[in-house]
JSON list of C-alpha atoms in Angstrom, two decimals:
[
{"chain": "Y", "resi": 8, "resn": "UNK", "atom": "CA", "xyz": [-54.41, 79.69, -31.33]},
{"chain": "Y", "resi": 9, "resn": "UNK", "atom": "CA", "xyz": [-50.86, 80.71, -31.73]},
{"chain": "Y", "resi": 10, "resn": "UNK", "atom": "CA", "xyz": [-49.75, 77.91, -29.29]},
{"chain": "Y", "resi": 11, "resn": "UNK", "atom": "CA", "xyz": [-51.80, 75.29, -31.13]},
{"chain": "Y", "resi": 12, "resn": "UNK", "atom": "CA", "xyz": [-50.27, 76.41, -34.46]},
{"chain": "Y", "resi": 13, "resn": "UNK", "atom": "CA", "xyz": [-46.72, 76.24, -33.05]},
{"chain": "Y", "resi": 14, "resn": "UNK", "atom": "CA", "xyz": [-47.52, 72.89, -31.59]},
{"chain": "Y", "resi": 15, "resn": "UNK", "atom": "CA", "xyz": [-48.50, 71.50, -35.05]},
{"chain": "Y", "resi": 16, "resn": "UNK", "atom": "CA", "xyz": [-52.32, 71.41, -34.39]},
{"chain": "Y", "resi": 17, "resn": "UNK", "atom": "CA", "xyz": [-53.71, 73.56, -37.09]},
{"chain": "Y", "resi": 18, "resn": "UNK", "atom": "CA", "xyz": [-57.21, 72.30, -36.76]},
{"chain": "Y", "resi": 19, "resn": "UNK", "atom": "CA", "xyz": [-57.54, 73.37, -33.04]},
{"chain": "Y", "resi": 20, "resn": "UNK", "atom": "CA", "xyz": [-55.84, 76.67, -34.10]},
{"chain": "Y", "resi": 21, "resn": "UNK", "atom": "CA", "xyz": [-58.43, 77.31, -36.72]},
{"chain": "Y", "resi": 22, "resn": "UNK", "atom": "CA", "xyz": [-61.22, 76.71, -34.25]},
{"chain": "Y", "resi": 23, "resn": "UNK", "atom": "CA", "xyz": [-59.76, 79.18, -31.76]},
{"chain": "Y", "resi": 24, "resn": "UNK", "atom": "CA", "xyz": [-59.12, 81.82, -34.58]},
{"chain": "Y", "resi": 25, "resn": "UNK", "atom": "CA", "xyz": [-62.63, 81.52, -35.95]},
{"chain": "Y", "resi": 26, "resn": "UNK", "atom": "CA", "xyz": [-64.09, 82.16, -32.41]},
{"chain": "Y", "resi": 27, "resn": "UNK", "atom": "CA", "xyz": [-62.04, 85.28, -32.20]},
{"chain": "Y", "resi": 28, "resn": "UNK", "atom": "CA", "xyz": [-63.02, 86.47, -35.61]},
{"chain": "Y", "resi": 29, "resn": "UNK", "atom": "CA", "xyz": [-66.82, 86.13, -34.63]},
{"chain": "Y", "resi": 30, "resn": "UNK", "atom": "CA", "xyz": [-66.06, 88.91, -32.08]},
{"chain": "Y", "resi": 31, "resn": "UNK", "atom": "CA", "xyz": [-63.64, 90.95, -34.33]},
{"chain": "Y", "resi": 32, "resn": "UNK", "atom": "CA", "xyz": [-64.11, 89.91, -38.05]},
{"chain": "Y", "resi": 33, "resn": "UNK", "atom": "CA", "xyz": [-61.47, 92.50, -39.32]},
{"chain": "Y", "resi": 34, "resn": "UNK", "atom": "CA", "xyz": [-58.74, 91.66, -36.78]},
{"chain": "Y", "resi": 35, "resn": "UNK", "atom": "CA", "xyz": [-55.53, 91.61, -38.86]},
{"chain": "Y", "resi": 36, "resn": "UNK", "atom": "CA", "xyz": [-53.43, 89.34, -36.66]},
{"chain": "Y", "resi": 37, "resn": "UNK", "atom": "CA", "xyz": [-56.26, 86.79, -36.32]},
{"chain": "Y", "resi": 38, "resn": "UNK", "atom": "CA", "xyz": [-56.95, 86.85, -40.16]},
{"chain": "Y", "resi": 39, "resn": "UNK", "atom": "CA", "xyz": [-53.23, 86.16, -40.79]},
{"chain": "Y", "resi": 40, "resn": "UNK", "atom": "CA", "xyz": [-53.23, 83.35, -38.32]},
{"chain": "Y", "resi": 41, "resn": "UNK", "atom": "CA", "xyz": [-56.31, 81.97, -39.98]},
{"chain": "Y", "resi": 42, "resn": "UNK", "atom": "CA", "xyz": [-54.44, 81.97, -43.31]},
{"chain": "Y", "resi": 43, "resn": "UNK", "atom": "CA", "xyz": [-51.48, 80.23, -41.70]},
{"chain": "Y", "resi": 44, "resn": "UNK", "atom": "CA", "xyz": [-53.66, 77.54, -40.17]},
{"chain": "Y", "resi": 45, "resn": "UNK", "atom": "CA", "xyz": [-55.59, 76.91, -43.46]},
{"chain": "Y", "resi": 46, "resn": "UNK", "atom": "CA", "xyz": [-52.24, 76.73, -45.25]},
{"chain": "Y", "resi": 47, "resn": "UNK", "atom": "CA", "xyz": [-50.98, 74.05, -42.77]},
{"chain": "Y", "resi": 48, "resn": "UNK", "atom": "CA", "xyz": [-54.24, 72.09, -43.49]},
{"chain": "Y", "resi": 49, "resn": "UNK", "atom": "CA", "xyz": [-53.48, 72.40, -47.36]},
{"chain": "Y", "resi": 50, "resn": "UNK", "atom": "CA", "xyz": [-56.64, 74.45, -47.77]},
{"chain": "Y", "resi": 51, "resn": "UNK", "atom": "CA", "xyz": [-54.79, 76.85, -50.15]},
{"chain": "Y", "resi": 52, "resn": "UNK", "atom": "CA", "xyz": [-57.84, 78.72, -51.66]},
{"chain": "Y", "resi": 53, "resn": "UNK", "atom": "CA", "xyz": [-59.23, 79.54, -48.25]},
{"chain": "Y", "resi": 54, "resn": "UNK", "atom": "CA", "xyz": [-55.81, 80.40, -46.95]},
{"chain": "Y", "resi": 55, "resn": "UNK", "atom": "CA", "xyz": [-55.40, 82.92, -49.81]},
{"chain": "Y", "resi": 56, "resn": "UNK", "atom": "CA", "xyz": [-58.85, 84.42, -49.07]},
{"chain": "Y", "resi": 57, "resn": "UNK", "atom": "CA", "xyz": [-57.83, 84.88, -45.35]},
{"chain": "Y", "resi": 58, "resn": "UNK", "atom": "CA", "xyz": [-54.55, 86.59, -46.34]},
{"chain": "Y", "resi": 59, "resn": "UNK", "atom": "CA", "xyz": [-56.21, 88.77, -48.82]},
{"chain": "Y", "resi": 60, "resn": "UNK", "atom": "CA", "xyz": [-58.79, 89.72, -46.14]},
{"chain": "Y", "resi": 61, "resn": "UNK", "atom": "CA", "xyz": [-55.99, 90.72, -43.84]},
{"chain": "Y", "resi": 62, "resn": "UNK", "atom": "CA", "xyz": [-54.38, 92.98, -46.43]},
{"chain": "Y", "resi": 63, "resn": "UNK", "atom": "CA", "xyz": [-57.76, 94.67, -46.96]},
{"chain": "Y", "resi": 64, "resn": "UNK", "atom": "CA", "xyz": [-58.56, 95.04, -43.36]},
{"chain": "Y", "resi": 65, "resn": "UNK", "atom": "CA", "xyz": [-55.07, 96.20, -42.65]},
{"chain": "Y", "resi": 66, "resn": "UNK", "atom": "CA", "xyz": [-54.87, 99.11, -45.21]},
{"chain": "Y", "resi": 67, "resn": "UNK", "atom": "CA", "xyz": [-54.81, 101.72, -42.66]},
{"chain": "Y", "resi": 68, "resn": "UNK", "atom": "CA", "xyz": [-52.03, 99.97, -40.45]},
{"chain": "Y", "resi": 69, "resn": "UNK", "atom": "CA", "xyz": [-48.24, 100.25, -40.84]},
{"chain": "Y", "resi": 70, "resn": "UNK", "atom": "CA", "xyz": [-47.29, 98.42, -43.96]},
{"chain": "Y", "resi": 71, "resn": "UNK", "atom": "CA", "xyz": [-44.80, 96.14, -42.16]},
{"chain": "Y", "resi": 72, "resn": "UNK", "atom": "CA", "xyz": [-47.68, 94.63, -40.09]},
{"chain": "Y", "resi": 73, "resn": "UNK", "atom": "CA", "xyz": [-48.87, 92.95, -43.26]},
{"chain": "Y", "resi": 74, "resn": "UNK", "atom": "CA", "xyz": [-45.63, 91.26, -43.99]},
{"chain": "Y", "resi": 75, "resn": "UNK", "atom": "CA", "xyz": [-46.76, 87.86, -43.02]},
{"chain": "Y", "resi": 76, "resn": "UNK", "atom": "CA", "xyz": [-49.85, 88.15, -45.14]},
{"chain": "Y", "resi": 77, "resn": "UNK", "atom": "CA", "xyz": [-47.83, 89.07, -48.27]},
{"chain": "Y", "resi": 78, "resn": "UNK", "atom": "CA", "xyz": [-45.58, 86.27, -47.48]},
{"chain": "Y", "resi": 79, "resn": "UNK", "atom": "CA", "xyz": [-48.47, 83.80, -47.22]},
{"chain": "Y", "resi": 80, "resn": "UNK", "atom": "CA", "xyz": [-49.94, 84.99, -50.52]},
{"chain": "Y", "resi": 81, "resn": "UNK", "atom": "CA", "xyz": [-46.33, 84.80, -52.16]},
{"chain": "Y", "resi": 82, "resn": "UNK", "atom": "CA", "xyz": [-45.92, 81.10, -51.05]},
{"chain": "Y", "resi": 83, "resn": "UNK", "atom": "CA", "xyz": [-49.45, 80.14, -52.09]},
{"chain": "Y", "resi": 84, "resn": "UNK", "atom": "CA", "xyz": [-48.91, 81.76, -55.50]},
{"chain": "Y", "resi": 85, "resn": "UNK", "atom": "CA", "xyz": [-45.55, 80.00, -55.92]},
{"chain": "Y", "resi": 86, "resn": "UNK", "atom": "CA", "xyz": [-47.05, 76.61, -54.92]},
{"chain": "Y", "resi": 87, "resn": "UNK", "atom": "CA", "xyz": [-49.86, 76.96, -57.41]},
{"chain": "Y", "resi": 88, "resn": "UNK", "atom": "CA", "xyz": [-47.58, 78.21, -60.08]},
{"chain": "Y", "resi": 89, "resn": "UNK", "atom": "CA", "xyz": [-49.32, 81.59, -60.27]},
{"chain": "Y", "resi": 90, "resn": "UNK", "atom": "CA", "xyz": [-45.96, 83.27, -61.01]},
{"chain": "Y", "resi": 91, "resn": "UNK", "atom": "CA", "xyz": [-47.27, 86.91, -61.82]},
{"chain": "Y", "resi": 92, "resn": "UNK", "atom": "CA", "xyz": [-48.99, 87.00, -58.38]},
{"chain": "Y", "resi": 93, "resn": "UNK", "atom": "CA", "xyz": [-45.93, 85.51, -56.73]},
{"chain": "Y", "resi": 94, "resn": "UNK", "atom": "CA", "xyz": [-43.75, 88.03, -58.40]},
{"chain": "Y", "resi": 95, "resn": "UNK", "atom": "CA", "xyz": [-46.02, 90.92, -57.06]},
{"chain": "Y", "resi": 96, "resn": "UNK", "atom": "CA", "xyz": [-46.10, 89.67, -53.50]},
{"chain": "Y", "resi": 97, "resn": "UNK", "atom": "CA", "xyz": [-42.27, 89.11, -53.22]},
{"chain": "Y", "resi": 98, "resn": "UNK", "atom": "CA", "xyz": [-41.79, 92.53, -54.77]},
{"chain": "Y", "resi": 99, "resn": "UNK", "atom": "CA", "xyz": [-44.05, 93.93, -52.05]},
{"chain": "Y", "resi": 100, "resn": "UNK", "atom": "CA", "xyz": [-41.92, 92.21, -49.34]},
{"chain": "Y", "resi": 101, "resn": "UNK", "atom": "CA", "xyz": [-38.65, 93.50, -50.91]},
{"chain": "Y", "resi": 102, "resn": "UNK", "atom": "CA", "xyz": [-40.16, 97.06, -50.72]},
{"chain": "Y", "resi": 103, "resn": "UNK", "atom": "CA", "xyz": [-41.05, 96.59, -47.08]},
{"chain": "Y", "resi": 104, "resn": "UNK", "atom": "CA", "xyz": [-37.54, 95.23, -46.38]},
{"chain": "Y", "resi": 105, "resn": "UNK", "atom": "CA", "xyz": [-34.73, 95.62, -49.10]},
{"chain": "Y", "resi": 106, "resn": "UNK", "atom": "CA", "xyz": [-32.52, 93.44, -47.01]},
{"chain": "Y", "resi": 107, "resn": "UNK", "atom": "CA", "xyz": [-34.92, 90.47, -47.03]},
{"chain": "Y", "resi": 108, "resn": "UNK", "atom": "CA", "xyz": [-32.52, 87.91, -48.64]},
{"chain": "Y", "resi": 109, "resn": "UNK", "atom": "CA", "xyz": [-35.14, 85.19, -48.56]},
{"chain": "Y", "resi": 110, "resn": "UNK", "atom": "CA", "xyz": [-37.75, 87.38, -50.44]},
{"chain": "Y", "resi": 111, "resn": "UNK", "atom": "CA", "xyz": [-35.13, 88.33, -53.02]},
{"chain": "Y", "resi": 112, "resn": "UNK", "atom": "CA", "xyz": [-33.85, 84.77, -53.87]},
{"chain": "Y", "resi": 113, "resn": "UNK", "atom": "CA", "xyz": [-37.44, 83.54, -53.85]},
{"chain": "Y", "resi": 114, "resn": "UNK", "atom": "CA", "xyz": [-38.41, 86.33, -56.42]},
{"chain": "Y", "resi": 115, "resn": "UNK", "atom": "CA", "xyz": [-35.37, 85.28, -58.35]},
{"chain": "Y", "resi": 116, "resn": "UNK", "atom": "CA", "xyz": [-36.59, 81.65, -58.53]},
{"chain": "Y", "resi": 117, "resn": "UNK", "atom": "CA", "xyz": [-40.15, 82.88, -59.42]},
{"chain": "Y", "resi": 118, "resn": "UNK", "atom": "CA", "xyz": [-38.69, 84.96, -62.35]},
{"chain": "Y", "resi": 119, "resn": "UNK", "atom": "CA", "xyz": [-36.66, 81.89, -63.40]},
{"chain": "Y", "resi": 120, "resn": "UNK", "atom": "CA", "xyz": [-39.75, 79.71, -63.54]},
{"chain": "Y", "resi": 121, "resn": "UNK", "atom": "CA", "xyz": [-41.52, 82.39, -65.46]},
{"chain": "Y", "resi": 122, "resn": "UNK", "atom": "CA", "xyz": [-38.74, 82.79, -67.99]},
{"chain": "Y", "resi": 123, "resn": "UNK", "atom": "CA", "xyz": [-38.04, 86.41, -66.98]},
{"chain": "Y", "resi": 124, "resn": "UNK", "atom": "CA", "xyz": [-34.21, 86.11, -67.07]},
{"chain": "Y", "resi": 125, "resn": "UNK", "atom": "CA", "xyz": [-33.47, 89.84, -66.50]},
{"chain": "Y", "resi": 126, "resn": "UNK", "atom": "CA", "xyz": [-35.39, 89.93, -63.24]},
{"chain": "Y", "resi": 127, "resn": "UNK", "atom": "CA", "xyz": [-33.87, 86.40, -62.22]},
{"chain": "Y", "resi": 128, "resn": "UNK", "atom": "CA", "xyz": [-30.29, 87.60, -62.72]},
{"chain": "Y", "resi": 129, "resn": "UNK", "atom": "CA", "xyz": [-30.97, 91.10, -61.04]},
{"chain": "Y", "resi": 130, "resn": "UNK", "atom": "CA", "xyz": [-32.46, 89.61, -57.93]},
{"chain": "Y", "resi": 131, "resn": "UNK", "atom": "CA", "xyz": [-30.35, 86.48, -57.70]},
{"chain": "Y", "resi": 132, "resn": "UNK", "atom": "CA", "xyz": [-27.15, 88.68, -58.01]},
{"chain": "Y", "resi": 133, "resn": "UNK", "atom": "CA", "xyz": [-28.46, 91.06, -55.31]},
{"chain": "Y", "resi": 134, "resn": "UNK", "atom": "CA", "xyz": [-29.15, 88.14, -52.94]},
{"chain": "Y", "resi": 135, "resn": "UNK", "atom": "CA", "xyz": [-25.61, 86.96, -53.74]},
{"chain": "Y", "resi": 136, "resn": "UNK", "atom": "CA", "xyz": [-24.16, 90.31, -52.74]},
{"chain": "Y", "resi": 137, "resn": "UNK", "atom": "CA", "xyz": [-26.13, 90.12, -49.51]},
{"chain": "Y", "resi": 138, "resn": "UNK", "atom": "CA", "xyz": [-25.52, 86.51, -48.53]},
{"chain": "Y", "resi": 139, "resn": "UNK", "atom": "CA", "xyz": [-22.78, 85.16, -50.86]},
{"chain": "Y", "resi": 140, "resn": "UNK", "atom": "CA", "xyz": [-21.96, 82.19, -48.66]},
{"chain": "Y", "resi": 141, "resn": "UNK", "atom": "CA", "xyz": [-25.28, 80.68, -48.41]},
{"chain": "Y", "resi": 142, "resn": "UNK", "atom": "CA", "xyz": [-25.56, 77.32, -50.28]},
{"chain": "Y", "resi": 143, "resn": "UNK", "atom": "CA", "xyz": [-29.16, 77.83, -51.45]},
{"chain": "Y", "resi": 144, "resn": "UNK", "atom": "CA", "xyz": [-28.57, 81.40, -52.81]},
{"chain": "Y", "resi": 145, "resn": "UNK", "atom": "CA", "xyz": [-25.26, 80.27, -54.61]},
{"chain": "Y", "resi": 146, "resn": "UNK", "atom": "CA", "xyz": [-27.06, 77.31, -56.23]},
{"chain": "Y", "resi": 147, "resn": "UNK", "atom": "CA", "xyz": [-29.98, 79.31, -57.28]},
{"chain": "Y", "resi": 148, "resn": "UNK", "atom": "CA", "xyz": [-27.86, 82.00, -58.92]},
{"chain": "Y", "resi": 149, "resn": "UNK", "atom": "CA", "xyz": [-25.67, 79.26, -60.50]},
{"chain": "Y", "resi": 150, "resn": "UNK", "atom": "CA", "xyz": [-28.76, 77.77, -61.98]},
{"chain": "Y", "resi": 151, "resn": "UNK", "atom": "CA", "xyz": [-29.94, 81.07, -63.18]},
{"chain": "Y", "resi": 152, "resn": "UNK", "atom": "CA", "xyz": [-26.67, 81.76, -64.93]},
{"chain": "Y", "resi": 153, "resn": "UNK", "atom": "CA", "xyz": [-26.77, 78.21, -66.50]},
{"chain": "Y", "resi": 154, "resn": "UNK", "atom": "CA", "xyz": [-30.24, 78.92, -68.02]},
{"chain": "Y", "resi": 155, "resn": "UNK", "atom": "CA", "xyz": [-29.02, 82.26, -69.20]},
{"chain": "Y", "resi": 156, "resn": "UNK", "atom": "CA", "xyz": [-26.11, 80.50, -70.81]},
{"chain": "Y", "resi": 157, "resn": "UNK", "atom": "CA", "xyz": [-23.56, 82.50, -68.84]},
{"chain": "Y", "resi": 158, "resn": "UNK", "atom": "CA", "xyz": [-21.66, 79.35, -68.28]},
{"chain": "Y", "resi": 159, "resn": "UNK", "atom": "CA", "xyz": [-18.36, 80.91, -66.83]},
{"chain": "Y", "resi": 160, "resn": "UNK", "atom": "CA", "xyz": [-20.29, 82.76, -64.17]},
{"chain": "Y", "resi": 161, "resn": "UNK", "atom": "CA", "xyz": [-22.41, 79.59, -63.52]},
{"chain": "Y", "resi": 162, "resn": "UNK", "atom": "CA", "xyz": [-19.37, 77.39, -62.99]},
{"chain": "Y", "resi": 163, "resn": "UNK", "atom": "CA", "xyz": [-17.61, 79.92, -60.83]},
{"chain": "Y", "resi": 164, "resn": "UNK", "atom": "CA", "xyz": [-20.70, 80.31, -58.56]},
{"chain": "Y", "resi": 165, "resn": "UNK", "atom": "CA", "xyz": [-21.08, 76.45, -58.20]},
{"chain": "Y", "resi": 166, "resn": "UNK", "atom": "CA", "xyz": [-17.37, 76.20, -57.57]},
{"chain": "Y", "resi": 167, "resn": "UNK", "atom": "CA", "xyz": [-17.61, 78.76, -54.75]},
{"chain": "Y", "resi": 168, "resn": "UNK", "atom": "CA", "xyz": [-20.11, 76.28, -52.96]},
{"chain": "Y", "resi": 169, "resn": "UNK", "atom": "CA", "xyz": [-17.13, 73.78, -52.89]},
{"chain": "Y", "resi": 170, "resn": "UNK", "atom": "CA", "xyz": [-14.82, 76.52, -51.36]},
{"chain": "Y", "resi": 171, "resn": "UNK", "atom": "CA", "xyz": [-17.27, 77.22, -48.40]},
{"chain": "Y", "resi": 172, "resn": "UNK", "atom": "CA", "xyz": [-18.77, 73.71, -48.07]},
{"chain": "Y", "resi": 173, "resn": "UNK", "atom": "CA", "xyz": [-16.33, 71.10, -49.38]},
{"chain": "Y", "resi": 174, "resn": "UNK", "atom": "CA", "xyz": [-18.70, 68.03, -48.97]},
{"chain": "Y", "resi": 175, "resn": "UNK", "atom": "CA", "xyz": [-21.79, 69.75, -50.41]},
{"chain": "Y", "resi": 176, "resn": "UNK", "atom": "CA", "xyz": [-23.37, 67.67, -53.26]},
{"chain": "Y", "resi": 177, "resn": "UNK", "atom": "CA", "xyz": [-24.87, 70.84, -54.81]},
{"chain": "Y", "resi": 178, "resn": "UNK", "atom": "CA", "xyz": [-21.31, 71.95, -55.94]},
{"chain": "Y", "resi": 179, "resn": "UNK", "atom": "CA", "xyz": [-20.54, 68.94, -58.29]},
{"chain": "Y", "resi": 180, "resn": "UNK", "atom": "CA", "xyz": [-24.18, 68.75, -59.29]},
{"chain": "Y", "resi": 181, "resn": "UNK", "atom": "CA", "xyz": [-24.26, 72.28, -60.40]},
{"chain": "Y", "resi": 182, "resn": "UNK", "atom": "CA", "xyz": [-21.08, 71.93, -62.33]},
{"chain": "Y", "resi": 183, "resn": "UNK", "atom": "CA", "xyz": [-22.56, 68.80, -64.05]},
{"chain": "Y", "resi": 184, "resn": "UNK", "atom": "CA", "xyz": [-25.56, 70.97, -65.06]},
{"chain": "Y", "resi": 185, "resn": "UNK", "atom": "CA", "xyz": [-23.16, 73.46, -66.75]},
{"chain": "Y", "resi": 186, "resn": "UNK", "atom": "CA", "xyz": [-21.25, 70.62, -68.44]},
{"chain": "Y", "resi": 187, "resn": "UNK", "atom": "CA", "xyz": [-24.43, 69.03, -69.71]},
{"chain": "Y", "resi": 188, "resn": "UNK", "atom": "CA", "xyz": [-25.60, 72.31, -71.29]},
{"chain": "Y", "resi": 189, "resn": "UNK", "atom": "CA", "xyz": [-22.20, 72.89, -72.90]},
{"chain": "Y", "resi": 190, "resn": "UNK", "atom": "CA", "xyz": [-22.30, 69.38, -74.28]},
{"chain": "Y", "resi": 191, "resn": "UNK", "atom": "CA", "xyz": [-19.34, 67.92, -72.33]},
{"chain": "Y", "resi": 192, "resn": "UNK", "atom": "CA", "xyz": [-21.06, 64.57, -71.41]},
{"chain": "Y", "resi": 193, "resn": "UNK", "atom": "CA", "xyz": [-17.98, 63.09, -69.92]},
{"chain": "Y", "resi": 194, "resn": "UNK", "atom": "CA", "xyz": [-17.57, 65.98, -67.39]},
{"chain": "Y", "resi": 195, "resn": "UNK", "atom": "CA", "xyz": [-21.28, 66.06, -66.66]},
{"chain": "Y", "resi": 196, "resn": "UNK", "atom": "CA", "xyz": [-21.34, 62.38, -65.85]},
{"chain": "Y", "resi": 197, "resn": "UNK", "atom": "CA", "xyz": [-18.19, 62.37, -63.71]},
{"chain": "Y", "resi": 198, "resn": "UNK", "atom": "CA", "xyz": [-19.54, 65.37, -61.71]},
{"chain": "Y", "resi": 199, "resn": "UNK", "atom": "CA", "xyz": [-22.96, 63.62, -61.28]},
{"chain": "Y", "resi": 200, "resn": "UNK", "atom": "CA", "xyz": [-21.33, 60.48, -59.89]},
{"chain": "Y", "resi": 201, "resn": "UNK", "atom": "CA", "xyz": [-19.30, 62.74, -57.52]},
{"chain": "Y", "resi": 202, "resn": "UNK", "atom": "CA", "xyz": [-22.67, 64.36, -56.42]},
{"chain": "Y", "resi": 203, "resn": "UNK", "atom": "CA", "xyz": [-24.30, 61.10, -55.89]},
{"chain": "Y", "resi": 204, "resn": "UNK", "atom": "CA", "xyz": [-21.33, 59.83, -53.91]},
{"chain": "Y", "resi": 205, "resn": "UNK", "atom": "CA", "xyz": [-21.73, 62.98, -51.62]},
{"chain": "Y", "resi": 206, "resn": "UNK", "atom": "CA", "xyz": [-25.26, 61.84, -50.87]},
{"chain": "Y", "resi": 207, "resn": "UNK", "atom": "CA", "xyz": [-27.16, 64.00, -53.45]},
{"chain": "Y", "resi": 208, "resn": "UNK", "atom": "CA", "xyz": [-30.85, 63.94, -52.34]},
{"chain": "Y", "resi": 209, "resn": "UNK", "atom": "CA", "xyz": [-33.23, 61.92, -54.65]},
{"chain": "Y", "resi": 210, "resn": "UNK", "atom": "CA", "xyz": [-30.80, 60.87, -57.39]},
{"chain": "Y", "resi": 211, "resn": "UNK", "atom": "CA", "xyz": [-33.71, 58.94, -58.76]},
{"chain": "Y", "resi": 212, "resn": "UNK", "atom": "CA", "xyz": [-35.13, 62.35, -59.92]},
{"chain": "Y", "resi": 213, "resn": "UNK", "atom": "CA", "xyz": [-32.15, 63.33, -61.97]},
{"chain": "Y", "resi": 214, "resn": "UNK", "atom": "CA", "xyz": [-34.01, 62.66, -65.15]},
{"chain": "Y", "resi": 215, "resn": "UNK", "atom": "CA", "xyz": [-36.60, 65.25, -64.14]},
{"chain": "Y", "resi": 216, "resn": "UNK", "atom": "CA", "xyz": [-34.02, 68.04, -64.31]},
{"chain": "Y", "resi": 217, "resn": "UNK", "atom": "CA", "xyz": [-34.54, 69.84, -67.71]},
{"chain": "Y", "resi": 218, "resn": "UNK", "atom": "CA", "xyz": [-30.92, 71.04, -67.59]},
{"chain": "Y", "resi": 219, "resn": "UNK", "atom": "CA", "xyz": [-29.81, 67.48, -67.70]},
{"chain": "Y", "resi": 220, "resn": "UNK", "atom": "CA", "xyz": [-31.93, 66.54, -70.70]},
{"chain": "Y", "resi": 221, "resn": "UNK", "atom": "CA", "xyz": [-28.86, 66.31, -73.04]},
{"chain": "Y", "resi": 222, "resn": "UNK", "atom": "CA", "xyz": [-27.82, 63.15, -70.99]},
{"chain": "Y", "resi": 223, "resn": "UNK", "atom": "CA", "xyz": [-31.24, 61.39, -71.00]},
{"chain": "Y", "resi": 224, "resn": "UNK", "atom": "CA", "xyz": [-30.38, 58.84, -73.62]},
{"chain": "Y", "resi": 225, "resn": "UNK", "atom": "CA", "xyz": [-26.86, 57.98, -72.14]},
{"chain": "Y", "resi": 226, "resn": "UNK", "atom": "CA", "xyz": [-26.69, 54.51, -70.45]},
{"chain": "Y", "resi": 227, "resn": "UNK", "atom": "CA", "xyz": [-24.46, 55.65, -67.58]},
{"chain": "Y", "resi": 228, "resn": "UNK", "atom": "CA", "xyz": [-26.83, 58.51, -66.92]},
{"chain": "Y", "resi": 229, "resn": "UNK", "atom": "CA", "xyz": [-29.81, 56.10, -66.78]},
{"chain": "Y", "resi": 230, "resn": "UNK", "atom": "CA", "xyz": [-28.12, 53.94, -64.27]},
{"chain": "Y", "resi": 231, "resn": "UNK", "atom": "CA", "xyz": [-27.24, 57.01, -62.11]},
{"chain": "Y", "resi": 232, "resn": "UNK", "atom": "CA", "xyz": [-30.84, 58.14, -62.40]},
{"chain": "Y", "resi": 233, "resn": "UNK", "atom": "CA", "xyz": [-32.26, 54.85, -61.32]},
{"chain": "Y", "resi": 234, "resn": "UNK", "atom": "CA", "xyz": [-30.38, 54.72, -58.04]},
{"chain": "Y", "resi": 235, "resn": "UNK", "atom": "CA", "xyz": [-32.85, 54.92, -54.95]}
]
């Protein structure tokens, strides 16, 4: 089943897993694999049930053996915008491994989405201390600072991306977000043009970013946001 899953054939993996579960219905690794296969098939509710069953069946096992089940539940909760559940699961992952940068930055993102700025800043900064040269960590932390109106910290964080990855479009894009929020339209537009020139992914989705809302009626912004 694992080989099928790694090979991208989730349907065959699911068939194999279900055969195994007929023999051992409380087999934790099989339940976790079932959750993974169902997730790949976009059957999220069933995947959630499988991961929940793995957690229940594995209560007497070492906590770390349930890491993948908690991760599966965290990702499903995030995908379905169930932020309280996502927060609970990412918190459990951090308790299992305090050095798990991915769990910490994802918890920061979930807290940001849920409007819990204290949690977002706390875990975003901790992720930054652990992996301060990772573009995704820096961009998320910069965005958190921007929403929290800590504009100086936000701009410094985005600029740090430029220092470590000079051609990263996320650096001028982040600086543009700060400028837009501060009401500096000229700087925001100049930085957005720079980001687009550096191959910013999906410039046509610029108008969907709530932090760029102050620019939405600007003609130059509309032109930028209509580029394929």
